[in-house]
Amino acid sequence: MHLGVDSFVSAVTDPSTGRVVGPAERMAHLLEEIALADRVGLYSFGIGEHHRPEYYDSAPPVILAAAAARTSRIRLGSAVAVLSAADPVRVFQQFATLDLVSGGRIDLVVGRGSFTEAFPLFGLSLRDYDELFDEKLDLLLRIRESEHVTWSGRHRPPLTGQGVYPRPLQDPLPIWVGVGGSPESFVRAGLLGLPLMVAIIGGEPRQFAPLVDLYRRAGAEAGHPPEALRVGLHVFGFVAESTRAAADTIYPGWHEMFTKVSRERGFAEPTRAQFDATSGPDGAFFMGDPDTVATKIERVSGQLGGVERISLQMTNPRLAHADLLRGIELLGTEVAPRVASL
């Protein structure tokens, strides 16, 4: 079991002073967080991609390059790269270059994203939501397979044997498929034999067991060996000295985030009762003291038939930098050793 952290690089208001942390300072804090994750032995650190005013992660490769220069062991990656709205050639070039800069420590997790702002921003239609991802993933995998590519599709000019450079240090560059709750997404990843990163942001993790099983069965029927069908989880989480401290620290920012999203999508405003239920033993959030989080990781991995890695998304618009640093430290020094043998 490998543990890591994912960040959406949220804009932050300091909870003790009410001061809004500026973008440059927030980036400096982020790089400090990644460097700490490296020092305490965490396996990975991922950067999301959003095109919204409350996040500063619209250019993940730039952030990851800065992180690569400040770290030596930790794996770095996307969480996720919105492939549907990008050019697969440029995505491959950027992450291959990152792989060279980092000495072979890059994972590329691709998906369609949970927000839709990238589509109109880059002149794409939501009517093509599924087709865009299928087509671009096909091209990305073709580029990974061969430096000279002949390919054609509906949403990008064809390639007629051009070379795509540079080539990464890792051969092949690890490409994971980020999925939510669509059975078709699990089957697609299985048929392609690609590792699966499951985003669990609500409900109960054990509810994903049939979908993970569907992924493994699709992969097996397509002839892929079991060791290729790897499963990771992207979850909300936080570690503190006590479960109560974790909840009280995280709740104000959680309420702010989910109130905004609920209003945009026409949902009821979230409540503390919902938060507490989601943070409980069977809920989607991996939150609490080190023992509580480690126990939940072990239980959920068993429920899903074995999970290779779990990344805790700790972004929170009301979380003090010092508290986040302490959470990363506890995850690396207290939780990771407890689950390393799973």
Short mmCIF file of N, CA and C in Angstrom, two decimals, residues 195-292:
data_model
loop_
_atom_site.label_atom_id
_atom_site.label_comp_id
_atom_site.label_asym_id
_atom_site.label_seq_id
_atom_site.Cartn_x
_atom_site.Cartn_y
_atom_site.Cartn_z
N PRO A 195 -3.93 0.99 -15.46
CA PRO A 195 -4.25 1.12 -14.03
C PRO A 195 -5.35 2.15 -13.82
N LEU A 196 -6.10 1.94 -12.74
CA LEU A 196 -7.33 2.68 -12.49
C LEU A 196 -7.18 3.54 -11.24
N MET A 197 -7.51 4.83 -11.35
CA MET A 197 -7.55 5.72 -10.19
C MET A 197 -9.00 6.13 -9.97
N VAL A 198 -9.58 5.66 -8.87
CA VAL A 198 -11.00 5.88 -8.60
C VAL A 198 -11.16 7.08 -7.67
N ALA A 199 -11.90 8.08 -8.12
CA ALA A 199 -12.20 9.25 -7.29
C ALA A 199 -13.45 8.96 -6.47
N ILE A 200 -13.29 8.93 -5.15
CA ILE A 200 -14.42 8.68 -4.24
C ILE A 200 -14.65 9.95 -3.44
N ILE A 201 -15.69 10.69 -3.77
CA ILE A 201 -15.94 11.96 -3.10
C ILE A 201 -17.27 11.97 -2.34
N GLY A 202 -17.98 10.85 -2.37
CA GLY A 202 -19.24 10.76 -1.65
C GLY A 202 -19.67 9.31 -1.54
N GLY A 203 -20.75 9.09 -0.81
CA GLY A 203 -21.25 7.74 -0.62
C GLY A 203 -20.35 6.93 0.30
N GLU A 204 -20.29 5.62 0.07
CA GLU A 204 -19.46 4.73 0.85
C GLU A 204 -18.48 4.02 -0.07
N PRO A 205 -17.21 3.97 0.28
CA PRO A 205 -16.22 3.33 -0.59
C PRO A 205 -16.58 1.91 -0.99
N ARG A 206 -17.21 1.14 -0.07
CA ARG A 206 -17.52 -0.25 -0.39
C ARG A 206 -18.52 -0.37 -1.54
N GLN A 207 -19.26 0.71 -1.83
CA GLN A 207 -20.20 0.69 -2.94
C GLN A 207 -19.49 0.60 -4.29
N PHE A 208 -18.19 0.89 -4.30
CA PHE A 208 -17.43 0.83 -5.54
C PHE A 208 -16.91 -0.58 -5.84
N ALA A 209 -17.11 -1.52 -4.91
CA ALA A 209 -16.59 -2.87 -5.10
C ALA A 209 -17.09 -3.52 -6.40
N PRO A 210 -18.40 -3.44 -6.73
CA PRO A 210 -18.84 -4.05 -7.99
C PRO A 210 -18.20 -3.42 -9.22
N LEU A 211 -17.93 -2.12 -9.16
CA LEU A 211 -17.31 -1.44 -10.30
C LEU A 211 -15.84 -1.85 -10.44
N VAL A 212 -15.14 -1.95 -9.32
CA VAL A 212 -13.75 -2.40 -9.37
C VAL A 212 -13.69 -3.84 -9.88
N ASP A 213 -14.63 -4.66 -9.45
CA ASP A 213 -14.69 -6.04 -9.94
C ASP A 213 -14.97 -6.07 -11.44
N LEU A 214 -15.84 -5.17 -11.90
CA LEU A 214 -16.14 -5.07 -13.33
C LEU A 214 -14.87 -4.71 -14.11
N TYR A 215 -14.08 -3.79 -13.58
CA TYR A 215 -12.81 -3.41 -14.19
C TYR A 215 -11.87 -4.62 -14.30
N ARG A 216 -11.75 -5.37 -13.21
CA ARG A 216 -10.83 -6.51 -13.22
C ARG A 216 -11.32 -7.62 -14.16
N ARG A 217 -12.62 -7.84 -14.21
CA ARG A 217 -13.15 -8.87 -15.10
C ARG A 217 -12.97 -8.46 -16.56
N ALA A 218 -13.21 -7.17 -16.86
CA ALA A 218 -13.03 -6.70 -18.24
C ALA A 218 -11.57 -6.84 -18.66
N GLY A 219 -10.66 -6.51 -17.74
CA GLY A 219 -9.24 -6.64 -18.05
C GLY A 219 -8.82 -8.08 -18.26
N ALA A 220 -9.33 -8.97 -17.41
CA ALA A 220 -8.97 -10.39 -17.53
C ALA A 220 -9.50 -10.97 -18.85
N GLU A 221 -10.75 -10.61 -19.19
CA GLU A 221 -11.34 -11.12 -20.43
C GLU A 221 -10.62 -10.58 -21.67
N ALA A 222 -9.98 -9.40 -21.51
CA ALA A 222 -9.21 -8.84 -22.62
C ALA A 222 -7.80 -9.40 -22.68
N GLY A 223 -7.45 -10.27 -21.73
CA GLY A 223 -6.16 -10.93 -21.76
C GLY A 223 -5.05 -10.24 -20.99
N HIS A 224 -5.39 -9.26 -20.17
CA HIS A 224 -4.36 -8.55 -19.41
C HIS A 224 -4.06 -9.29 -18.11
N PRO A 225 -2.79 -9.38 -17.73
CA PRO A 225 -2.44 -10.09 -16.50
C PRO A 225 -2.92 -9.33 -15.27
N PRO A 226 -3.16 -10.03 -14.16
CA PRO A 226 -3.67 -9.36 -12.96
C PRO A 226 -2.77 -8.23 -12.47
N GLU A 227 -1.45 -8.38 -12.63
CA GLU A 227 -0.54 -7.34 -12.12
C GLU A 227 -0.65 -6.03 -12.91
N ALA A 228 -1.23 -6.07 -14.09
CA ALA A 228 -1.44 -4.84 -14.86
C ALA A 228 -2.67 -4.09 -14.40
N LEU A 229 -3.59 -4.78 -13.74
CA LEU A 229 -4.87 -4.20 -13.37
C LEU A 229 -4.79 -3.65 -11.96
N ARG A 230 -4.08 -2.55 -11.83
CA ARG A 230 -3.81 -1.93 -10.54
C ARG A 230 -4.89 -0.90 -10.21
N VAL A 231 -5.18 -0.77 -8.91
CA VAL A 231 -6.25 0.13 -8.47
C VAL A 231 -5.70 1.11 -7.43
N GLY A 232 -5.99 2.38 -7.65
CA GLY A 232 -5.69 3.42 -6.67
C GLY A 232 -6.95 4.20 -6.35
N LEU A 233 -6.92 4.91 -5.23
CA LEU A 233 -8.06 5.73 -4.81
C LEU A 233 -7.61 7.16 -4.60
N HIS A 234 -8.44 8.08 -5.08
CA HIS A 234 -8.29 9.51 -4.77
C HIS A 234 -9.46 9.87 -3.86
N VAL A 235 -9.15 10.29 -2.63
CA VAL A 235 -10.20 10.53 -1.64
C VAL A 235 -9.93 11.84 -0.91
N PHE A 236 -10.99 12.43 -0.38
CA PHE A 236 -10.81 13.55 0.54
C PHE A 236 -10.33 12.99 1.88
N GLY A 237 -9.43 13.72 2.53
CA GLY A 237 -8.97 13.24 3.82
C GLY A 237 -8.11 14.25 4.55
N PHE A 238 -7.86 13.95 5.82
CA PHE A 238 -7.01 14.80 6.64
C PHE A 238 -6.63 14.03 7.89
N VAL A 239 -5.41 14.24 8.35
CA VAL A 239 -4.92 13.57 9.55
C VAL A 239 -4.53 14.64 10.58
N ALA A 240 -4.97 14.44 11.81
CA ALA A 240 -4.63 15.35 12.91
C ALA A 240 -4.35 14.52 14.16
N GLU A 241 -4.05 15.20 15.26
CA GLU A 241 -3.71 14.50 16.50
C GLU A 241 -4.89 13.69 17.03
N SER A 242 -6.10 14.16 16.76
CA SER A 242 -7.30 13.45 17.19
C SER A 242 -8.35 13.58 16.09
N THR A 243 -9.32 12.67 16.13
CA THR A 243 -10.38 12.70 15.13
C THR A 243 -11.21 13.97 15.27
N ARG A 244 -11.47 14.39 16.50
CA ARG A 244 -12.24 15.62 16.70
C ARG A 244 -11.49 16.83 16.15
N ALA A 245 -10.18 16.89 16.39
CA ALA A 245 -9.39 18.00 15.88
C ALA A 245 -9.39 18.02 14.35
N ALA A 246 -9.30 16.84 13.73
CA ALA A 246 -9.34 16.77 12.28
C ALA A 246 -10.66 17.31 11.74
N ALA A 247 -11.77 16.89 12.35
CA ALA A 247 -13.08 17.33 11.89
C ALA A 247 -13.26 18.84 12.06
N ASP A 248 -12.92 19.35 13.24
CA ASP A 248 -13.10 20.78 13.50
C ASP A 248 -12.21 21.64 12.62
N THR A 249 -11.04 21.12 12.26
CA THR A 249 -10.12 21.86 11.40
C THR A 249 -10.61 21.92 9.97
N ILE A 250 -11.16 20.82 9.50
CA ILE A 250 -11.53 20.71 8.09
C ILE A 250 -12.93 21.23 7.79
N TYR A 251 -13.84 21.16 8.75
CA TYR A 251 -15.24 21.44 8.45
C TYR A 251 -15.50 22.82 7.83
N PRO A 252 -14.95 23.92 8.36
CA PRO A 252 -15.30 25.23 7.77
C PRO A 252 -14.99 25.32 6.28
N GLY A 253 -13.83 24.83 5.88
CA GLY A 253 -13.49 24.87 4.46
C GLY A 253 -14.32 23.89 3.64
N TRP A 254 -14.61 22.73 4.21
CA TRP A 254 -15.46 21.76 3.52
C TRP A 254 -16.83 22.39 3.24
N HIS A 255 -17.38 23.04 4.25
CA HIS A 255 -18.69 23.65 4.08
C HIS A 255 -18.65 24.73 3.00
N GLU A 256 -17.59 25.51 2.97
CA GLU A 256 -17.46 26.56 1.96
C GLU A 256 -17.38 25.95 0.56
N MET A 257 -16.54 24.93 0.40
CA MET A 257 -16.38 24.30 -0.92
C MET A 257 -17.67 23.70 -1.42
N PHE A 258 -18.31 22.90 -0.58
CA PHE A 258 -19.46 22.15 -1.04
C PHE A 258 -20.72 23.01 -1.11
N THR A 259 -20.77 24.10 -0.36
CA THR A 259 -21.88 25.04 -0.52
C THR A 259 -21.82 25.68 -1.90
N LYS A 260 -20.63 26.07 -2.33
CA LYS A 260 -20.46 26.70 -3.64
C LYS A 260 -20.86 25.74 -4.76
N VAL A 261 -20.36 24.51 -4.68
CA VAL A 261 -20.67 23.53 -5.72
C VAL A 261 -22.16 23.17 -5.70
N SER A 262 -22.74 23.05 -4.51
CA SER A 262 -24.16 22.70 -4.41
C SER A 262 -25.04 23.78 -5.03
N ARG A 263 -24.69 25.04 -4.81
CA ARG A 263 -25.47 26.13 -5.40
C ARG A 263 -25.36 26.11 -6.92
N GLU A 264 -24.16 25.83 -7.43
CA GLU A 264 -23.97 25.79 -8.88
C GLU A 264 -24.80 24.67 -9.52
N ARG A 265 -24.93 23.56 -8.79
CA ARG A 265 -25.56 22.38 -9.38
C ARG A 265 -26.98 22.15 -8.90
N GLY A 266 -27.51 23.09 -8.12
CA GLY A 266 -28.89 23.01 -7.69
C GLY A 266 -29.17 22.01 -6.59
N PHE A 267 -28.14 21.71 -5.78
CA PHE A 267 -28.31 20.79 -4.66
C PHE A 267 -28.61 21.56 -3.39
N ALA A 268 -29.11 20.84 -2.39
CA ALA A 268 -29.33 21.46 -1.08
C ALA A 268 -27.99 21.78 -0.42
N GLU A 269 -27.99 22.83 0.39
CA GLU A 269 -26.76 23.23 1.06
C GLU A 269 -26.32 22.14 2.04
N PRO A 270 -25.02 21.82 2.05
CA PRO A 270 -24.54 20.74 2.93
C PRO A 270 -24.63 21.13 4.41
N THR A 271 -24.71 20.12 5.26
CA THR A 271 -24.86 20.35 6.69
C THR A 271 -23.74 19.65 7.46
N ARG A 272 -23.59 20.03 8.73
CA ARG A 272 -22.59 19.38 9.58
C ARG A 272 -22.93 17.90 9.77
N ALA A 273 -24.20 17.57 9.83
CA ALA A 273 -24.59 16.17 9.96
C ALA A 273 -24.11 15.35 8.76
N GLN A 274 -24.24 15.91 7.56
CA GLN A 274 -23.74 15.23 6.38
C GLN A 274 -22.22 15.05 6.45
N PHE A 275 -21.55 16.09 6.87
CA PHE A 275 -20.10 16.04 7.01
C PHE A 275 -19.68 14.94 7.98
N ASP A 276 -20.35 14.89 9.13
CA ASP A 276 -19.99 13.89 10.14
C ASP A 276 -20.25 12.48 9.62
N ALA A 277 -21.35 12.29 8.89
CA ALA A 277 -21.65 10.97 8.34
C ALA A 277 -20.62 10.58 7.28
N THR A 278 -20.25 11.53 6.44
CA THR A 278 -19.27 11.26 5.39
C THR A 278 -17.89 10.98 5.97
N SER A 279 -17.63 11.51 7.17
CA SER A 279 -16.34 11.32 7.81
C SER A 279 -16.30 10.09 8.71
N GLY A 280 -17.41 9.39 8.84
CA GLY A 280 -17.50 8.25 9.75
C GLY A 280 -16.81 7.02 9.20
N PRO A 281 -16.90 5.92 9.92
CA PRO A 281 -16.18 4.69 9.55
C PRO A 281 -16.48 4.18 8.15
N ASP A 282 -17.72 4.36 7.69
CA ASP A 282 -18.08 3.85 6.37
C ASP A 282 -18.21 4.95 5.31
N GLY A 283 -17.90 6.20 5.68
CA GLY A 283 -18.05 7.31 4.76
C GLY A 283 -16.88 7.47 3.81
N ALA A 284 -17.02 8.42 2.91
CA ALA A 284 -16.03 8.61 1.84
C ALA A 284 -14.77 9.32 2.31
N PHE A 285 -14.83 10.11 3.40
CA PHE A 285 -13.67 10.86 3.83
C PHE A 285 -12.76 10.00 4.71
N PHE A 286 -11.46 10.07 4.45
CA PHE A 286 -10.46 9.37 5.25
C PHE A 286 -9.87 10.39 6.22
N MET A 287 -10.51 10.53 7.36
CA MET A 287 -10.19 11.64 8.24
C MET A 287 -10.16 11.19 9.69
N GLY A 288 -9.17 11.70 10.44
CA GLY A 288 -9.09 11.38 11.85
C GLY A 288 -7.67 11.35 12.35
N ASP A 289 -7.46 10.71 13.51
CA ASP A 289 -6.12 10.52 14.02
C ASP A 289 -5.44 9.41 13.22
N PRO A 290 -4.13 9.22 13.35
CA PRO A 290 -3.43 8.24 12.52
C PRO A 290 -3.99 6.83 12.60
N ASP A 291 -4.34 6.36 13.79
CA ASP A 291 -4.89 5.01 13.91
C ASP A 291 -6.22 4.87 13.18
N THR A 292 -7.08 5.89 13.32
CA THR A 292 -8.38 5.85 12.66
C THR A 292 -8.23 5.80 11.14
#
